[in-house]
Coordinates of C-alpha atoms (C1' of nucleotides) in Angstrom, one line a residue:
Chain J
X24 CA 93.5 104.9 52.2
X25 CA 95.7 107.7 52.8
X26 CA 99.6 107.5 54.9
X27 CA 98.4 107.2 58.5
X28 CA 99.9 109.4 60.8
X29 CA 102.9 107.7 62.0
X30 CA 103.1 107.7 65.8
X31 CA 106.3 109.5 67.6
X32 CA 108.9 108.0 69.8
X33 CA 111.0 110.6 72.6
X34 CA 107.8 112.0 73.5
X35 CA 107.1 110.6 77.5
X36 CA 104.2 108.9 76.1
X37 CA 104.7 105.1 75.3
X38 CA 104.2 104.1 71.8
X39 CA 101.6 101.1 72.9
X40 CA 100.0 103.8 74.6
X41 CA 99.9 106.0 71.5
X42 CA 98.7 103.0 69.5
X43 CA 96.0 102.2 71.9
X44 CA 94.6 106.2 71.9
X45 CA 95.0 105.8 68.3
X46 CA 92.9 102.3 67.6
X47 CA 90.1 103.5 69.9
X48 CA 89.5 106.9 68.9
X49 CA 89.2 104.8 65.8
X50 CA 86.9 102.3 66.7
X51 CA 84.7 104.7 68.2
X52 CA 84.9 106.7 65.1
X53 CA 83.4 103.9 62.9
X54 CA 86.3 103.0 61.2
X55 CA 86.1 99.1 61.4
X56 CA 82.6 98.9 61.8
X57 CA 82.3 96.7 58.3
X58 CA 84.1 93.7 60.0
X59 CA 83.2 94.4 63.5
X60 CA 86.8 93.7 64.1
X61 CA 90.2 95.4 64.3
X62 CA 92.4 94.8 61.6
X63 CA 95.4 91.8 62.5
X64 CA 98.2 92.7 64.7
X65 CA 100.8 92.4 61.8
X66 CA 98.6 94.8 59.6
X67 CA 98.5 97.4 62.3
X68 CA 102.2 96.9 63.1
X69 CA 102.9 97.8 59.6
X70 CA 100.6 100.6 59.5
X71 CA 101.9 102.7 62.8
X72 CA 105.4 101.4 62.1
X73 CA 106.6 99.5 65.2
X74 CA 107.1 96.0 66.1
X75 CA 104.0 93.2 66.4
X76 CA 104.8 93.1 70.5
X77 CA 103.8 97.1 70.6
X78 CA 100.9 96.6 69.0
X79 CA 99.8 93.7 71.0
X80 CA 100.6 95.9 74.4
X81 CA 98.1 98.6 72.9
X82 CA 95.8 96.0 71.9
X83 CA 95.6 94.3 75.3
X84 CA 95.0 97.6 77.4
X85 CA 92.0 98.0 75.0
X86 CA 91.3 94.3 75.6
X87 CA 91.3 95.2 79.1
X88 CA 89.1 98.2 78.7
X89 CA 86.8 95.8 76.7
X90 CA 86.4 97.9 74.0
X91 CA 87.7 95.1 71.8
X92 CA 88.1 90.6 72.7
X93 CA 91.0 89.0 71.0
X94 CA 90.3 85.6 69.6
X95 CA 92.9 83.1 68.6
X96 CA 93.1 82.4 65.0
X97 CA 89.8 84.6 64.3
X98 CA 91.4 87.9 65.3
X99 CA 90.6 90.7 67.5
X100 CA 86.7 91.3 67.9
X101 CA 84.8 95.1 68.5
X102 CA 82.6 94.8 71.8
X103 CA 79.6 96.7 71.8
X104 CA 77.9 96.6 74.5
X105 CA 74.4 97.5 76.2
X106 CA 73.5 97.1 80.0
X107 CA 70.8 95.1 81.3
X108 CA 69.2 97.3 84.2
X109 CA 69.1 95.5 88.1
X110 CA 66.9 97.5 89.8
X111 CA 67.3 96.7 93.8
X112 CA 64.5 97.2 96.2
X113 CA 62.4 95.4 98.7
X114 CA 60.8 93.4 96.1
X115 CA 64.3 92.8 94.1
X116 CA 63.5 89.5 91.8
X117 CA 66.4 88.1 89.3
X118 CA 64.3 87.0 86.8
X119 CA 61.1 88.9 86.6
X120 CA 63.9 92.3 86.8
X121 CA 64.6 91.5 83.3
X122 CA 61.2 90.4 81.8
X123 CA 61.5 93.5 79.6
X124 CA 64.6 93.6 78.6
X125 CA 65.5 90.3 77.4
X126 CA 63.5 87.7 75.1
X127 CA 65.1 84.5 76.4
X128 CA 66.3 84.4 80.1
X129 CA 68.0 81.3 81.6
X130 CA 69.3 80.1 85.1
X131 CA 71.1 76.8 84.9
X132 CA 72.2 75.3 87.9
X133 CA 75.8 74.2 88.0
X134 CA 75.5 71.8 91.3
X135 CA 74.0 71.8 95.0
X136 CA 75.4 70.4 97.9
X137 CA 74.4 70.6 101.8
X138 CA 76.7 71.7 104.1
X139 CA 77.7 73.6 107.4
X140 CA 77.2 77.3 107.4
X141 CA 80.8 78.7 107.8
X142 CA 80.8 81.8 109.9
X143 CA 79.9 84.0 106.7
X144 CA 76.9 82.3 105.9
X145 CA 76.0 82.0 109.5
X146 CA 76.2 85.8 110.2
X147 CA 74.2 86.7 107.2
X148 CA 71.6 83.7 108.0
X149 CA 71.5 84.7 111.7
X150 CA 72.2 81.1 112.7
X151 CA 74.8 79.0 114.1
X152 CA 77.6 78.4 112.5
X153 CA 78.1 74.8 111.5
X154 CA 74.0 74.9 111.2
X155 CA 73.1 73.1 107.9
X156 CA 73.0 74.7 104.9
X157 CA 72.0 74.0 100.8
X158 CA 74.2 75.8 98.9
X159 CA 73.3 76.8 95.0
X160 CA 75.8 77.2 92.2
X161 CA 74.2 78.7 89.1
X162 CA 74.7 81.0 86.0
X163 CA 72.0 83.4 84.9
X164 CA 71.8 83.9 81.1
X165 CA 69.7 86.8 79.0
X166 CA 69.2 86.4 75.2
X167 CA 72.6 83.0 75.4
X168 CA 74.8 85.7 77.1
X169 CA 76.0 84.6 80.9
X170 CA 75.1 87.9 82.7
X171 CA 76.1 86.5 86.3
X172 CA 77.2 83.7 88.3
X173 CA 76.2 83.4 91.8
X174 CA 76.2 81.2 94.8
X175 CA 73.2 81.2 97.4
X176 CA 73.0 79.3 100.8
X177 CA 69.5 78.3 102.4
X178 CA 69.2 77.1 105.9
X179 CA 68.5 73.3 104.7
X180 CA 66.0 72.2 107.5
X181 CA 63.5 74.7 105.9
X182 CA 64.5 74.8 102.2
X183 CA 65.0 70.8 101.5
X184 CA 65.4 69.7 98.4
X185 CA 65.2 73.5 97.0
X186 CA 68.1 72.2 94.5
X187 CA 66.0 69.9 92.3
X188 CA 63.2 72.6 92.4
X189 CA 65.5 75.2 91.0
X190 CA 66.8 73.3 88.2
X191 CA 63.4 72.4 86.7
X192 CA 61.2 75.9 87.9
X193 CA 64.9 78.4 86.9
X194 CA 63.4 80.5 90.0
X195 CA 64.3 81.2 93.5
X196 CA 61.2 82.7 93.8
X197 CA 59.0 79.4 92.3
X198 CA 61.2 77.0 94.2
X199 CA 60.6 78.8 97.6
X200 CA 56.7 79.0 96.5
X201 CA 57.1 75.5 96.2
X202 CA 58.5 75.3 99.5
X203 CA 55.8 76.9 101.1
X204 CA 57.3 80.2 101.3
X205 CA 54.5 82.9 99.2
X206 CA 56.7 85.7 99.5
X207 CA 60.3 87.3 100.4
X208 CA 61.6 91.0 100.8
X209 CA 65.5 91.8 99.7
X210 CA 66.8 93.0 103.4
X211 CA 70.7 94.1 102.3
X212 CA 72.4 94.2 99.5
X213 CA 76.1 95.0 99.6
X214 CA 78.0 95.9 96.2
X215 CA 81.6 95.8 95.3
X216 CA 84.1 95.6 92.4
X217 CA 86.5 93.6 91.3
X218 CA 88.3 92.2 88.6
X219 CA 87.5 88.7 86.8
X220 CA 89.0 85.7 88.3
X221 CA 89.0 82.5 86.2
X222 CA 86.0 81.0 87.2
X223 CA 84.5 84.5 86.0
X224 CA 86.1 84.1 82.8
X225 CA 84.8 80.8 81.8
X226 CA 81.4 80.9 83.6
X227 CA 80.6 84.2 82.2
X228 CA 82.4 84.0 79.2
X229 CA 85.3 87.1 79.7
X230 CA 88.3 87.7 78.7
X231 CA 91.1 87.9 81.4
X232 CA 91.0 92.0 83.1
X233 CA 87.4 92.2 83.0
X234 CA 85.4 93.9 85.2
X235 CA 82.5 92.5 87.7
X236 CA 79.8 93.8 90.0
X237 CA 79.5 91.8 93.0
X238 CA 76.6 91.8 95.1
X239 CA 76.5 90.1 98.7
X240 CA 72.6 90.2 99.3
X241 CA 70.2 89.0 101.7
X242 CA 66.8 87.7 101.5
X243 CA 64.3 87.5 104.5
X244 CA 60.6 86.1 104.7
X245 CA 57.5 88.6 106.0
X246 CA 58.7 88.4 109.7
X247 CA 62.3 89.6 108.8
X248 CA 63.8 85.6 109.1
X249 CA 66.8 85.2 106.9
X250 CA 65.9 82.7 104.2
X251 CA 68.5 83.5 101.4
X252 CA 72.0 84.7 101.0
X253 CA 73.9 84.9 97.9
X254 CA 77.2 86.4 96.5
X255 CA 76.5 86.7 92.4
X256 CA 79.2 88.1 90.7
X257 CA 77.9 90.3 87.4
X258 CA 79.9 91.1 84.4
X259 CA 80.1 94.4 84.6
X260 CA 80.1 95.6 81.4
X261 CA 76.2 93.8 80.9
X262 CA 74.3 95.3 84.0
X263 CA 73.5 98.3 85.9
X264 CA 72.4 98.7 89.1
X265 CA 70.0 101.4 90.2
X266 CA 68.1 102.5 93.7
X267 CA 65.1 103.8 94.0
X268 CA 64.9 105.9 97.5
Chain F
X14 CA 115.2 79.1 101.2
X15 CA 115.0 75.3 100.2
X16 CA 114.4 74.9 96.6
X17 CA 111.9 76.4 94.4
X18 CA 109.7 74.4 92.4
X19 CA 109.8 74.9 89.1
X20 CA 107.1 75.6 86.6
X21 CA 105.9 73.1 84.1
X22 CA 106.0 73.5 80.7
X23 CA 103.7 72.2 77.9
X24 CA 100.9 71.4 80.4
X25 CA 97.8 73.6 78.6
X26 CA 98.9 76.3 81.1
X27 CA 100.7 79.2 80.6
X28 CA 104.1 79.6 82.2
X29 CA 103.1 83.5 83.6
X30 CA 99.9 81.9 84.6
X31 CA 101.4 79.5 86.5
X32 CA 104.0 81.5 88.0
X33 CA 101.4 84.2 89.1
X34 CA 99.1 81.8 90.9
X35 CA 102.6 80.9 92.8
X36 CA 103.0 84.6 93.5
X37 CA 99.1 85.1 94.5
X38 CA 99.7 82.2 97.1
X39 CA 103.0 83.5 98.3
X40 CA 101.2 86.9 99.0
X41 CA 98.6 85.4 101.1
X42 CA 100.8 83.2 103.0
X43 CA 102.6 86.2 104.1
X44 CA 106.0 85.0 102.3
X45 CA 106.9 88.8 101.7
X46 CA 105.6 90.2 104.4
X47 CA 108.8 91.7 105.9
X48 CA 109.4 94.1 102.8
X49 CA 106.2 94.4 101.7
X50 CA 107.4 93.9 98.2
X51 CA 107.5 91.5 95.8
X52 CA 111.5 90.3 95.1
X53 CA 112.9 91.8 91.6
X54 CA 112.0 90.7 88.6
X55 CA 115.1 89.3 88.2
X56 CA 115.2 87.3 90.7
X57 CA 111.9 86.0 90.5
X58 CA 112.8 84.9 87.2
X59 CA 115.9 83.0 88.3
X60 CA 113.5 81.2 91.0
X61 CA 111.3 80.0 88.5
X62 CA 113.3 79.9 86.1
X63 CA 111.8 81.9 83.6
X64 CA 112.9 84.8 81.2
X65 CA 112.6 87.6 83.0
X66 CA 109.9 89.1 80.6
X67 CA 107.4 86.1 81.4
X68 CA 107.8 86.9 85.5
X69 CA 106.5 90.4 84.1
X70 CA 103.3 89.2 82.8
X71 CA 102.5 87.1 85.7
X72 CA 103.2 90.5 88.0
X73 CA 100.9 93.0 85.6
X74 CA 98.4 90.5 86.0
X75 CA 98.7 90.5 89.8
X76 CA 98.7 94.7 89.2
X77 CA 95.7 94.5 87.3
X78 CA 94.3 92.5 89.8
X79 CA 94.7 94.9 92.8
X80 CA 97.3 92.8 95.0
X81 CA 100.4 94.5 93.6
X82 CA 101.5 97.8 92.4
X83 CA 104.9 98.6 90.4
X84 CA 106.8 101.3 90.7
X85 CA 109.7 102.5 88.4
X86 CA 113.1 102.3 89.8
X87 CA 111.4 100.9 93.6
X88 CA 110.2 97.6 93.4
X89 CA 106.8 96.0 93.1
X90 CA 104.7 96.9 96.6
X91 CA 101.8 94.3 97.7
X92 CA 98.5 96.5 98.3
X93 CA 96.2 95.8 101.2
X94 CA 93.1 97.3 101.6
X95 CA 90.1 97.5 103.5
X96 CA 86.8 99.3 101.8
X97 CA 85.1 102.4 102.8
X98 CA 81.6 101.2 103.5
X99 CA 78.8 104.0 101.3
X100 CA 75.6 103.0 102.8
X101 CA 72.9 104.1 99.9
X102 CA 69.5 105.5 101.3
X103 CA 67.5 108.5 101.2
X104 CA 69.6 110.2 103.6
X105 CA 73.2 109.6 102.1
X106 CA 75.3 112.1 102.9
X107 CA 78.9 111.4 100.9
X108 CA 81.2 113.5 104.2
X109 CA 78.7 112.2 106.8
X110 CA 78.6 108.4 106.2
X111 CA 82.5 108.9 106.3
X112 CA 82.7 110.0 110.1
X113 CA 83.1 106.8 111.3
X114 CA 85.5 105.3 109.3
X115 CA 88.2 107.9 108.8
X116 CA 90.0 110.1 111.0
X117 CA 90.0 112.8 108.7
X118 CA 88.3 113.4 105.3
X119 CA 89.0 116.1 102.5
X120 CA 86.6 117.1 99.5
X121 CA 88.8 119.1 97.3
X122 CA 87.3 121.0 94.9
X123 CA 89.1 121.0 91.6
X124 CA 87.3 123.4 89.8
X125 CA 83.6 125.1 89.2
X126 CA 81.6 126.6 86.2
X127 CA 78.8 127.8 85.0
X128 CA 77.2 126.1 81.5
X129 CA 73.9 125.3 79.9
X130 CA 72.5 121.3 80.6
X131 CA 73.2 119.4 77.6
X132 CA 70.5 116.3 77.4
X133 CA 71.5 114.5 80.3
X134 CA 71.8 116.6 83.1
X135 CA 69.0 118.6 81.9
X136 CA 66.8 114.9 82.0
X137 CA 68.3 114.1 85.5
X138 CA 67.1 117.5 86.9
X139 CA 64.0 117.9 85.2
X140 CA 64.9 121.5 83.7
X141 CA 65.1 122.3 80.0
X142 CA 68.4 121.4 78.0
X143 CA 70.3 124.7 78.2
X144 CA 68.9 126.1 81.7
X145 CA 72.1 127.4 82.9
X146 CA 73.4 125.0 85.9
X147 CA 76.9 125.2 87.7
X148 CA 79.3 122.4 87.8
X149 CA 81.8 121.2 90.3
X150 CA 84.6 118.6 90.0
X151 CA 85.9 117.6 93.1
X152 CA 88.0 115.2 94.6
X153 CA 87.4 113.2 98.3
X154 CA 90.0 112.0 100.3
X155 CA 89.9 110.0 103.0
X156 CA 92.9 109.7 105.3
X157 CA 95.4 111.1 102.7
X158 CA 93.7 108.9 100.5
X159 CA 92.0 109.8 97.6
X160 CA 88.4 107.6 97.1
X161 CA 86.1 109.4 94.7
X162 CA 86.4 111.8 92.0
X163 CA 83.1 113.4 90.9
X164 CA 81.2 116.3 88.7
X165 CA 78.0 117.5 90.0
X166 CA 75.4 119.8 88.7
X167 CA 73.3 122.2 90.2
X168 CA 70.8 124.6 88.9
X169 CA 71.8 127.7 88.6
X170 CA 69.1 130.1 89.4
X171 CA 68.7 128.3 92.7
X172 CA 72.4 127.9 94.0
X173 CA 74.4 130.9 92.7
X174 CA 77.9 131.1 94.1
X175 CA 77.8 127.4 95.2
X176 CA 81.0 126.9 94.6
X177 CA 82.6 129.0 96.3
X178 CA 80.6 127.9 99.0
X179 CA 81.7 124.3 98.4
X180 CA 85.3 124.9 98.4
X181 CA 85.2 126.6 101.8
X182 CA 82.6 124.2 103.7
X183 CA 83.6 121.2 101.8
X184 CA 80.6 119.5 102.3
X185 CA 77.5 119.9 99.9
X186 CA 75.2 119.8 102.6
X187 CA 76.3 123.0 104.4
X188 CA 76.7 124.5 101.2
X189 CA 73.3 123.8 100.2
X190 CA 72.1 124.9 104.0
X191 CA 74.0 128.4 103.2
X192 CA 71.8 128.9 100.0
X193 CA 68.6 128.4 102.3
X194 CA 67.7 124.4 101.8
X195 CA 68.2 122.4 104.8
X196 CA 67.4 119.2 103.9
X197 CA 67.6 117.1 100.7
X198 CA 67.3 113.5 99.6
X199 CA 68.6 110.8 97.9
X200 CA 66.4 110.0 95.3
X201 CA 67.9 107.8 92.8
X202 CA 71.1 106.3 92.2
X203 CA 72.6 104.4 89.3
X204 CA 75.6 102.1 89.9
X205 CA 77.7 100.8 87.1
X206 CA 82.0 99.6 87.2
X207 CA 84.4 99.7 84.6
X208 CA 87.9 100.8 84.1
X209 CA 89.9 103.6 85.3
X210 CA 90.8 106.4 82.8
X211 CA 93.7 108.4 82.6
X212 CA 91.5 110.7 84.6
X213 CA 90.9 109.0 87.6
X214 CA 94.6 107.4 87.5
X215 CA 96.2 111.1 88.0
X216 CA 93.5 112.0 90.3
X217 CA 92.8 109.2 92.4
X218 CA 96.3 107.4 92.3
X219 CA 95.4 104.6 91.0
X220 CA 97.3 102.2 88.4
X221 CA 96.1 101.3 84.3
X222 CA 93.7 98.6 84.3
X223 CA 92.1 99.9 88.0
X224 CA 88.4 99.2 88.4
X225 CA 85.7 101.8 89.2
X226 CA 82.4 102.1 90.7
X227 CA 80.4 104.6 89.4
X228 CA 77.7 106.4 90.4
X229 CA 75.1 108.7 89.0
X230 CA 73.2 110.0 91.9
X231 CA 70.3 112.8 92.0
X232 CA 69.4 114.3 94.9
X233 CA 66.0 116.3 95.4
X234 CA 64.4 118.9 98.0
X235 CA 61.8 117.3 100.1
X236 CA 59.4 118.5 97.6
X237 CA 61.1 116.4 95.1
X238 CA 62.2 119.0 93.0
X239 CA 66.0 118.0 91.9
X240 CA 69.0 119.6 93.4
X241 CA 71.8 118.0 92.3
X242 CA 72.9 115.2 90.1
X243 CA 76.2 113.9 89.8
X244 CA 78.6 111.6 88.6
X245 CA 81.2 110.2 91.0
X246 CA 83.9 108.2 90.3
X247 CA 85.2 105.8 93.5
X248 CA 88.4 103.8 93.1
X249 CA 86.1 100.4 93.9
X250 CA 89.5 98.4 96.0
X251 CA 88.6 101.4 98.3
X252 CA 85.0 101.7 99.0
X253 CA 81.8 99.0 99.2
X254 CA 78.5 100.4 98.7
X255 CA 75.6 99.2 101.1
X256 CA 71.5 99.1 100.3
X257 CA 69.5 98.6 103.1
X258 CA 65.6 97.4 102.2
Chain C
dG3 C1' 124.9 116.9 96.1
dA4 C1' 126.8 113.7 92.7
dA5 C1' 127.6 109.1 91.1
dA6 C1' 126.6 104.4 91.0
dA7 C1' 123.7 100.6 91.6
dT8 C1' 119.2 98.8 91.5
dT9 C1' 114.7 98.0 89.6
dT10 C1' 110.9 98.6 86.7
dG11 C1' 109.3 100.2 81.8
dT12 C1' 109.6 100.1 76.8
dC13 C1' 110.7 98.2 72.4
dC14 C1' 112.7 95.2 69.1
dG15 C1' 113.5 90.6 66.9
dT16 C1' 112.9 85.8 66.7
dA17 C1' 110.9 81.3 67.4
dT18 C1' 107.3 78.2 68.4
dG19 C1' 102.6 76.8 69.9
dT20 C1' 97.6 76.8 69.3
dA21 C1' 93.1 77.9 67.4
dT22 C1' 90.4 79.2 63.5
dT23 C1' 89.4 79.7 58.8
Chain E
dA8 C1' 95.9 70.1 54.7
dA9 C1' 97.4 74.8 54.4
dA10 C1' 97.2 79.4 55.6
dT11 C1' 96.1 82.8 58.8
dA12 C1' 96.1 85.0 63.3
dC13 C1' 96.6 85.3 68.1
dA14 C1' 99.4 83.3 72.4
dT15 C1' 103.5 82.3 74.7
dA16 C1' 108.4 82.6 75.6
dC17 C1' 113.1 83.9 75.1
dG18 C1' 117.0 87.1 74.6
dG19 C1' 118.9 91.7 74.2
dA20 C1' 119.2 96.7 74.6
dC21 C1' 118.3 100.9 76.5
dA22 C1' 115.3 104.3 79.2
dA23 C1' 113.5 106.1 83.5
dA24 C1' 112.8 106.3 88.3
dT25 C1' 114.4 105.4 92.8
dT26 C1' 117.6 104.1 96.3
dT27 C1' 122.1 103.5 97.9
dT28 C1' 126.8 104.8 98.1

DNA sequence: GAAAATTTGTCCGTATGTATT
DNA sequence: AAATACATACGGACAAATTTT
């Protein structure tokens, strides 16, 4: 390999910042692609000629980016990425939404527990607060990656023992066919974005920055009665959203 | 102040870790709610007793997570915010659905130009790749406060002078009622999130390791015929996007 | 308006811990 | 078990931006 191109210092632009313009014009260039990962921090140091620490400050903004995942005692990994597709309509369905675009889909349930609607879940449910309520905890995988993790209340005098149903049928929409219910509509679905928080991280298996998609969304039945509400929280960099009008 | 308590070392968890939790809870408790700020770094580091370099990770995790922001030679404010709301339907209108919520909204428009559609616009408004189509790159503000950065296209043949028109009106929808079309509609719209650029930092003031919500949008004439797709850029701790079914 | 003090930003060097190979 | 590689933490020095004097 020819000298690299040595990066310069006075110039109003930090050197980490430099380094990190530098490693990912790289990446993107193809130049690690035969490892799939970045060459070691004290290889790198070397190479631009600065310290270990400035390297590590370039590599954590692309960390950040998720262009690249540092792994302790492996070394620091090349993300590629490709985005699942959510479309959201009426007929919005987690599972069958990916039939086509994964082999292997999963929805493990973490735990269920009944409880009182706070006044969250009671607005969104239309019913009093303090009503009783199942609450799902569960992580959605396509093809072993976690895509999202989400939390969905039922009003519990309609939906009981929709827990046990989940975890054995992986499917809202089986367990409420179980339940008696043939069909639901998606009423509102409310998006935001945010960064990872550390039951992000290890659910969905991040590194500390990422990004998510959050969806607040709300199910009804054929007469317009609330019968699901859910916050799922999406790693962003795995999923699109798109809206059909 | 009574005493501090200290972090713990050699507990599996990380002394910035720690000390940013402490921080995060101090925020929300409303400790520094006098100044608005954070205390120095150095201080912060005596109260935990820390080197002040550790107090600085736990505060760039807090910036990267949207509750603080730095600034050189100032101090280290605590952000609070409250989203825009975007509802997404076939009528969105990006000024209009602002009216509410903002005394007093701005699109800026940052520059125009004519070129010919490489692949993707040309696919998004059904013309042939190199039909000559104008683009605009604008800015929104709301309340001082810039929320979106974006680039639209628009054919050429059918909206000469557009924008011109734009920067006047600053509204696409009188602009596109000055070129003869009255009505248009939402017909798609694609919503992903990642990280800000350098791009949106300068133009929508935001700080490295900021998260986005972007949208591709195309908008079509009520005979369906696409007038408009763009790209916008929304600095996500300021705006929530809504989906009604 | 200029100078001083304050506060965050960058960079280096070193040491030690922890996870993986 | 040893080597490798990233993670954490400390200490010091100086730069840059802002506020105060």
């Amino acid at each position: 390999m020819a000298g690299i191109k040595q990066v310069q210092r006075q110039t109003g632009v930090a050197l980490w910042r430099q380094i990190a313009d530098r490693i990912r014009e790289a990446i993107s260039r193809g130049a690690y692609d035969e490892t799939g990962m970045v060459p070691p921090e004290t290889v790198l140091a070397l190479q631009f000629g600065v310290n270990r620490h400035t390297v590590r400050s370039a590599l954590a903004a692309l960390a950040q980016e998720g262009i690249v995942r540092a792994v302790q005692g492996r070394g620091t990994l090349i993300e590629r990425k490709e985005r699942l597709n959510f479309p959201i309509s009426r007929r919005t369905r987690f599972t069958d939404g990916l039939r086509d675009q994964a082999r292997e889909t999963h929805a493990i349930l973490l735990g269920h527990a009944e409880e009182a609607a706070d006044a969250e879940v009671a607005r969104w449910l239309r019913i009093e607060q303090g009503t009783p309520v199942i609450r799902l905890e569960t992580v959605r995988d396509a093809d072993k990656r976690p895509v999202a993790r989400g939390t969905s209340w039922f009003p519990a005098a309609r939906f009981a023992g929709i827990g046990e149903i989940y975890r054995k049928t992986e499917s809202i929409t089986k367990a409420f066919a179980v339940l008696g219910l043939s069909d639901y509509v998606r009423a509102t679905t409310e998006i935001t974005a945010t960064h990872a928080d550390a039951g992000d991280i290890a659910d969905l298996e991040l590194t500390p920055g990422a990004v998510l998609l959050i969806t607040k969304a709300m199910n009804t039945d054929l007469e317009g009665v609330p019968v699901q509400y859910s916050i799922s929280r999406f790693a962003a960099d795995r999923v699109q959203f798109t809206i059909e009008n």
